């Protein structure tokens, strides 16, 4: 009975995991376009999907723990060895794991894109406000201060 419940939970996670992957891809496009309204919408939808996937993950772990099995791949394999739906349980679990790995890779890529954009924005703000002046030398050999800090409104 627990094996079919576990299989059902895994199967039910396909749609939210696939939706999350699509949202992460849409997030990548929105990041490149710097579309803040779309990014806010994507963030809200992502959070709801992540909460749902975490809840199902906890339920799966609880089922394995209730059977005195480790809440990991090894525990799933032990349950599958004793189950009539063991082969399907393992194959569906592998497919869900693959989709979630794709989600993680897409999320890491988006994170790197955000870091690059933050660095670019910080550099642009430094240029606009005068930032750190370059260390140049004047005719006497002393450092010349060519740029001075200025308010952004005067940039």
PDB file of C-alpha atoms in Angstrom:
ATOM      1  CA  UNK A   1       0.000   0.000   0.000  1.00  0.00           C
ATOM      2  CA  UNK A   2       2.806   2.424   0.910  1.00  0.00           C
ATOM      3  CA  UNK A   3       4.562   1.684  -2.357  1.00  0.00           C
ATOM      4  CA  UNK A   4       1.562   2.763  -4.449  1.00  0.00           C
ATOM      5  CA  UNK A   5       1.149   5.906  -2.326  1.00  0.00           C
ATOM      6  CA  UNK A   6       4.806   6.709  -2.888  1.00  0.00           C
ATOM      7  CA  UNK A   7       4.442   6.092  -6.615  1.00  0.00           C
ATOM      8  CA  UNK A   8       1.398   8.370  -6.714  1.00  0.00           C
ATOM      9  CA  UNK A   9       3.292  11.169  -4.927  1.00  0.00           C
ATOM     10  CA  UNK A  10       6.174  10.849  -7.367  1.00  0.00           C
ATOM     11  CA  UNK A  11       3.814  10.868 -10.345  1.00  0.00           C
ATOM     12  CA  UNK A  12       1.937  13.896  -8.990  1.00  0.00           C
ATOM     13  CA  UNK A  13       5.217  15.825  -8.820  1.00  0.00           C
ATOM     14  CA  UNK A  14       5.856  15.573 -12.565  1.00  0.00           C
ATOM     15  CA  UNK A  15       3.522  18.451 -13.471  1.00  0.00           C
ATOM     16  CA  UNK A  16       4.792  20.916 -10.825  1.00  0.00           C
ATOM     17  CA  UNK A  17       8.421  19.994 -11.543  1.00  0.00           C
ATOM     18  CA  UNK A  18       7.894  20.506 -15.274  1.00  0.00           C
ATOM     19  CA  UNK A  19       6.098  23.805 -14.579  1.00  0.00           C
ATOM     20  CA  UNK A  20       9.014  24.895 -12.401  1.00  0.00           C
ATOM     21  CA  UNK A  21      11.471  24.089 -15.188  1.00  0.00           C
ATOM     22  CA  UNK A  22       9.431  26.157 -17.655  1.00  0.00           C
ATOM     23  CA  UNK A  23       9.283  29.044 -15.170  1.00  0.00           C
ATOM     24  CA  UNK A  24      13.055  28.918 -14.733  1.00  0.00           C
ATOM     25  CA  UNK A  25      13.484  29.127 -18.492  1.00  0.00           C
ATOM     26  CA  UNK A  26      11.047  32.060 -18.623  1.00  0.00           C
ATOM     27  CA  UNK A  27      12.951  33.658 -15.757  1.00  0.00           C
ATOM     28  CA  UNK A  28      16.145  33.465 -17.800  1.00  0.00           C
ATOM     29  CA  UNK A  29      14.493  35.370 -20.640  1.00  0.00           C
ATOM     30  CA  UNK A  30      13.010  37.926 -18.241  1.00  0.00           C
ATOM     31  CA  UNK A  31      16.431  38.421 -16.639  1.00  0.00           C
ATOM     32  CA  UNK A  32      18.031  39.126 -19.992  1.00  0.00           C
ATOM     33  CA  UNK A  33      15.259  41.607 -20.795  1.00  0.00           C
ATOM     34  CA  UNK A  34      15.341  43.014 -17.239  1.00  0.00           C
ATOM     35  CA  UNK A  35      11.560  42.713 -17.125  1.00  0.00           C
ATOM     36  CA  UNK A  36      10.930  43.315 -13.418  1.00  0.00           C
ATOM     37  CA  UNK A  37       7.141  42.917 -13.556  1.00  0.00           C
ATOM     38  CA  UNK A  38       7.468  39.514 -15.183  1.00  0.00           C
ATOM     39  CA  UNK A  39      10.246  38.519 -12.763  1.00  0.00           C
ATOM     40  CA  UNK A  40       8.012  39.315  -9.773  1.00  0.00           C
ATOM     41  CA  UNK A  41       5.212  37.182 -11.225  1.00  0.00           C
ATOM     42  CA  UNK A  42       7.613  34.320 -11.941  1.00  0.00           C
ATOM     43  CA  UNK A  43       9.022  34.511  -8.410  1.00  0.00           C
ATOM     44  CA  UNK A  44       5.568  34.193  -6.839  1.00  0.00           C
ATOM     45  CA  UNK A  45       4.678  31.214  -9.027  1.00  0.00           C
ATOM     46  CA  UNK A  46       8.084  29.580  -8.412  1.00  0.00           C
ATOM     47  CA  UNK A  47       7.681  29.852  -4.657  1.00  0.00           C
ATOM     48  CA  UNK A  48       4.278  28.138  -4.760  1.00  0.00           C
ATOM     49  CA  UNK A  49       5.658  25.260  -6.838  1.00  0.00           C
ATOM     50  CA  UNK A  50       8.713  24.864  -4.628  1.00  0.00           C
ATOM     51  CA  UNK A  51       6.536  24.694  -1.509  1.00  0.00           C
ATOM     52  CA  UNK A  52       4.367  22.013  -3.118  1.00  0.00           C
ATOM     53  CA  UNK A  53       7.391  19.965  -4.212  1.00  0.00           C
ATOM     54  CA  UNK A  54       8.942  20.261  -0.742  1.00  0.00           C
ATOM     55  CA  UNK A  55       5.703  19.072   0.892  1.00  0.00           C
ATOM     56  CA  UNK A  56       5.546  16.027  -1.360  1.00  0.00           C
ATOM     57  CA  UNK A  57       9.225  15.346  -0.722  1.00  0.00           C
ATOM     58  CA  UNK A  58       8.617  15.383   3.029  1.00  0.00           C
ATOM     59  CA  UNK A  59       5.653  13.008   2.600  1.00  0.00           C
ATOM     60  CA  UNK A  60       7.830  10.613   0.597  1.00  0.00           C
ATOM     61  CA  UNK A  61      10.514  10.759   3.281  1.00  0.00           C
ATOM     62  CA  UNK A  62       7.916  10.115   5.987  1.00  0.00           C
ATOM     63  CA  UNK A  63       6.590   7.076   4.129  1.00  0.00           C
ATOM     64  CA  UNK A  64      10.069   5.585   3.844  1.00  0.00           C
ATOM     65  CA  UNK A  65      10.834   6.411   7.487  1.00  0.00           C
ATOM     66  CA  UNK A  66       7.559   4.786   8.609  1.00  0.00           C
ATOM     67  CA  UNK A  67       8.782   1.591   6.937  1.00  0.00           C
ATOM     68  CA  UNK A  68      12.117   1.887   8.779  1.00  0.00           C
ATOM     69  CA  UNK A  69      13.910   2.622   5.514  1.00  0.00           C
ATOM     70  CA  UNK A  70      16.389   5.433   4.878  1.00  0.00           C
ATOM     71  CA  UNK A  71      14.791   8.480   3.257  1.00  0.00           C
ATOM     72  CA  UNK A  72      17.039   8.358   0.195  1.00  0.00           C
ATOM     73  CA  UNK A  73      17.633   6.427  -3.005  1.00  0.00           C
ATOM     74  CA  UNK A  74      18.782   3.376  -1.063  1.00  0.00           C
ATOM     75  CA  UNK A  75      15.524   3.244   0.904  1.00  0.00           C
ATOM     76  CA  UNK A  76      13.525   3.575  -2.291  1.00  0.00           C
ATOM     77  CA  UNK A  77      15.476   0.711  -3.857  1.00  0.00           C
ATOM     78  CA  UNK A  78      14.837  -1.469  -0.807  1.00  0.00           C
ATOM     79  CA  UNK A  79      11.107  -0.752  -1.006  1.00  0.00           C
ATOM     80  CA  UNK A  80      11.090  -1.360  -4.765  1.00  0.00           C
ATOM     81  CA  UNK A  81      12.733  -4.758  -4.276  1.00  0.00           C
ATOM     82  CA  UNK A  82       9.750  -5.852  -2.165  1.00  0.00           C
ATOM     83  CA  UNK A  83       7.036  -4.193  -4.266  1.00  0.00           C
ATOM     84  CA  UNK A  84       4.948  -5.319  -7.213  1.00  0.00           C
ATOM     85  CA  UNK A  85       5.315  -1.797  -8.669  1.00  0.00           C
ATOM     86  CA  UNK A  86       9.032  -1.615  -7.860  1.00  0.00           C
ATOM     87  CA  UNK A  87      10.247  -1.189 -11.428  1.00  0.00           C
ATOM     88  CA  UNK A  88       7.805   1.619 -12.122  1.00  0.00           C
ATOM     89  CA  UNK A  89       8.607   3.210  -8.768  1.00  0.00           C
ATOM     90  CA  UNK A  90      12.313   3.367  -9.621  1.00  0.00           C
ATOM     91  CA  UNK A  91      11.826   4.535 -13.207  1.00  0.00           C
ATOM     92  CA  UNK A  92       9.387   7.290 -12.194  1.00  0.00           C
ATOM     93  CA  UNK A  93      11.717   8.365  -9.401  1.00  0.00           C
ATOM     94  CA  UNK A  94      14.635   8.565 -11.854  1.00  0.00           C
ATOM     95  CA  UNK A  95      12.560  10.676 -14.249  1.00  0.00           C
ATOM     96  CA  UNK A  96      11.517  13.064 -11.458  1.00  0.00           C
ATOM     97  CA  UNK A  97      15.134  13.275 -10.294  1.00  0.00           C
ATOM     98  CA  UNK A  98      16.202  14.154 -13.855  1.00  0.00           C
ATOM     99  CA  UNK A  99      13.611  16.935 -14.138  1.00  0.00           C
ATOM    100  CA  UNK A 100      14.606  18.341 -10.744  1.00  0.00           C
ATOM    101  CA  UNK A 101      18.299  18.220 -11.739  1.00  0.00           C
ATOM    102  CA  UNK A 102      17.395  20.225 -14.860  1.00  0.00           C
ATOM    103  CA  UNK A 103      15.591  22.707 -12.592  1.00  0.00           C
ATOM    104  CA  UNK A 104      18.653  23.015 -10.387  1.00  0.00           C
ATOM    105  CA  UNK A 105      20.936  23.594 -13.376  1.00  0.00           C
ATOM    106  CA  UNK A 106      18.601  26.261 -14.792  1.00  0.00           C
ATOM    107  CA  UNK A 107      18.362  27.928 -11.382  1.00  0.00           C
ATOM    108  CA  UNK A 108      22.157  28.000 -11.016  1.00  0.00           C
ATOM    109  CA  UNK A 109      22.484  29.546 -14.478  1.00  0.00           C
ATOM    110  CA  UNK A 110      19.922  32.202 -13.556  1.00  0.00           C
ATOM    111  CA  UNK A 111      21.840  32.864 -10.340  1.00  0.00           C
ATOM    112  CA  UNK A 112      25.052  33.437 -12.289  1.00  0.00           C
ATOM    113  CA  UNK A 113      23.183  35.769 -14.665  1.00  0.00           C
ATOM    114  CA  UNK A 114      21.886  37.755 -11.689  1.00  0.00           C
ATOM    115  CA  UNK A 115      25.421  38.071 -10.275  1.00  0.00           C
ATOM    116  CA  UNK A 116      26.739  39.337 -13.613  1.00  0.00           C
ATOM    117  CA  UNK A 117      23.909  41.863 -13.867  1.00  0.00           C
ATOM    118  CA  UNK A 118      24.527  43.049 -10.300  1.00  0.00           C
ATOM    119  CA  UNK A 119      28.226  43.563 -11.013  1.00  0.00           C
ATOM    120  CA  UNK A 120      27.417  45.399 -14.240  1.00  0.00           C
ATOM    121  CA  UNK A 121      24.900  47.644 -12.498  1.00  0.00           C
ATOM    122  CA  UNK A 122      27.349  48.394  -9.674  1.00  0.00           C
ATOM    123  CA  UNK A 123      30.011  49.309 -12.240  1.00  0.00           C
ATOM    124  CA  UNK A 124      27.583  51.556 -14.123  1.00  0.00           C
ATOM    125  CA  UNK A 125      26.580  53.311 -10.900  1.00  0.00           C
ATOM    126  CA  UNK A 126      30.238  53.789 -10.007  1.00  0.00           C
ATOM    127  CA  UNK A 127      30.822  55.431 -13.400  1.00  0.00           C
ATOM    128  CA  UNK A 128      27.777  57.678 -13.024  1.00  0.00           C
ATOM    129  CA  UNK A 129      28.653  58.821  -9.504  1.00  0.00           C
ATOM    130  CA  UNK A 130      32.350  59.293 -10.163  1.00  0.00           C
ATOM    131  CA  UNK A 131      33.323  56.174  -8.261  1.00  0.00           C
ATOM    132  CA  UNK A 132      36.939  55.399  -7.644  1.00  0.00           C
ATOM    133  CA  UNK A 133      39.155  57.805  -9.550  1.00  0.00           C
ATOM    134  CA  UNK A 134      41.826  56.246 -11.713  1.00  0.00           C
ATOM    135  CA  UNK A 135      45.336  56.480 -10.276  1.00  0.00           C
ATOM    136  CA  UNK A 136      47.008  58.651 -12.904  1.00  0.00           C
ATOM    137  CA  UNK A 137      50.139  60.749 -12.590  1.00  0.00           C
ATOM    138  CA  UNK A 138      50.486  64.408 -13.466  1.00  0.00           C
ATOM    139  CA  UNK A 139      53.573  66.130 -14.918  1.00  0.00           C
ATOM    140  CA  UNK A 140      55.212  66.365 -11.451  1.00  0.00           C
ATOM    141  CA  UNK A 141      54.859  62.613 -10.863  1.00  0.00           C
ATOM    142  CA  UNK A 142      52.211  62.897  -8.198  1.00  0.00           C
ATOM    143  CA  UNK A 143      48.818  61.271  -8.523  1.00  0.00           C
ATOM    144  CA  UNK A 144      46.210  63.383 -10.196  1.00  0.00           C
ATOM    145  CA  UNK A 145      42.600  63.300  -9.064  1.00  0.00           C
ATOM    146  CA  UNK A 146      40.649  63.627 -12.267  1.00  0.00           C
ATOM    147  CA  UNK A 147      37.276  62.529 -11.028  1.00  0.00           C
ATOM    148  CA  UNK A 148      35.419  63.556  -7.920  1.00  0.00           C
ATOM    149  CA  UNK A 149      32.366  62.016  -6.338  1.00  0.00           C
ATOM    150  CA  UNK A 150      29.197  63.649  -7.521  1.00  0.00           C
ATOM    151  CA  UNK A 151      25.533  63.067  -6.833  1.00  0.00           C
ATOM    152  CA  UNK A 152      23.700  60.841  -9.253  1.00  0.00           C
ATOM    153  CA  UNK A 153      21.423  63.767 -10.168  1.00  0.00           C
ATOM    154  CA  UNK A 154      24.444  65.592 -11.610  1.00  0.00           C
ATOM    155  CA  UNK A 155      25.795  62.648 -13.584  1.00  0.00           C
TER     156      UNK A 155
END
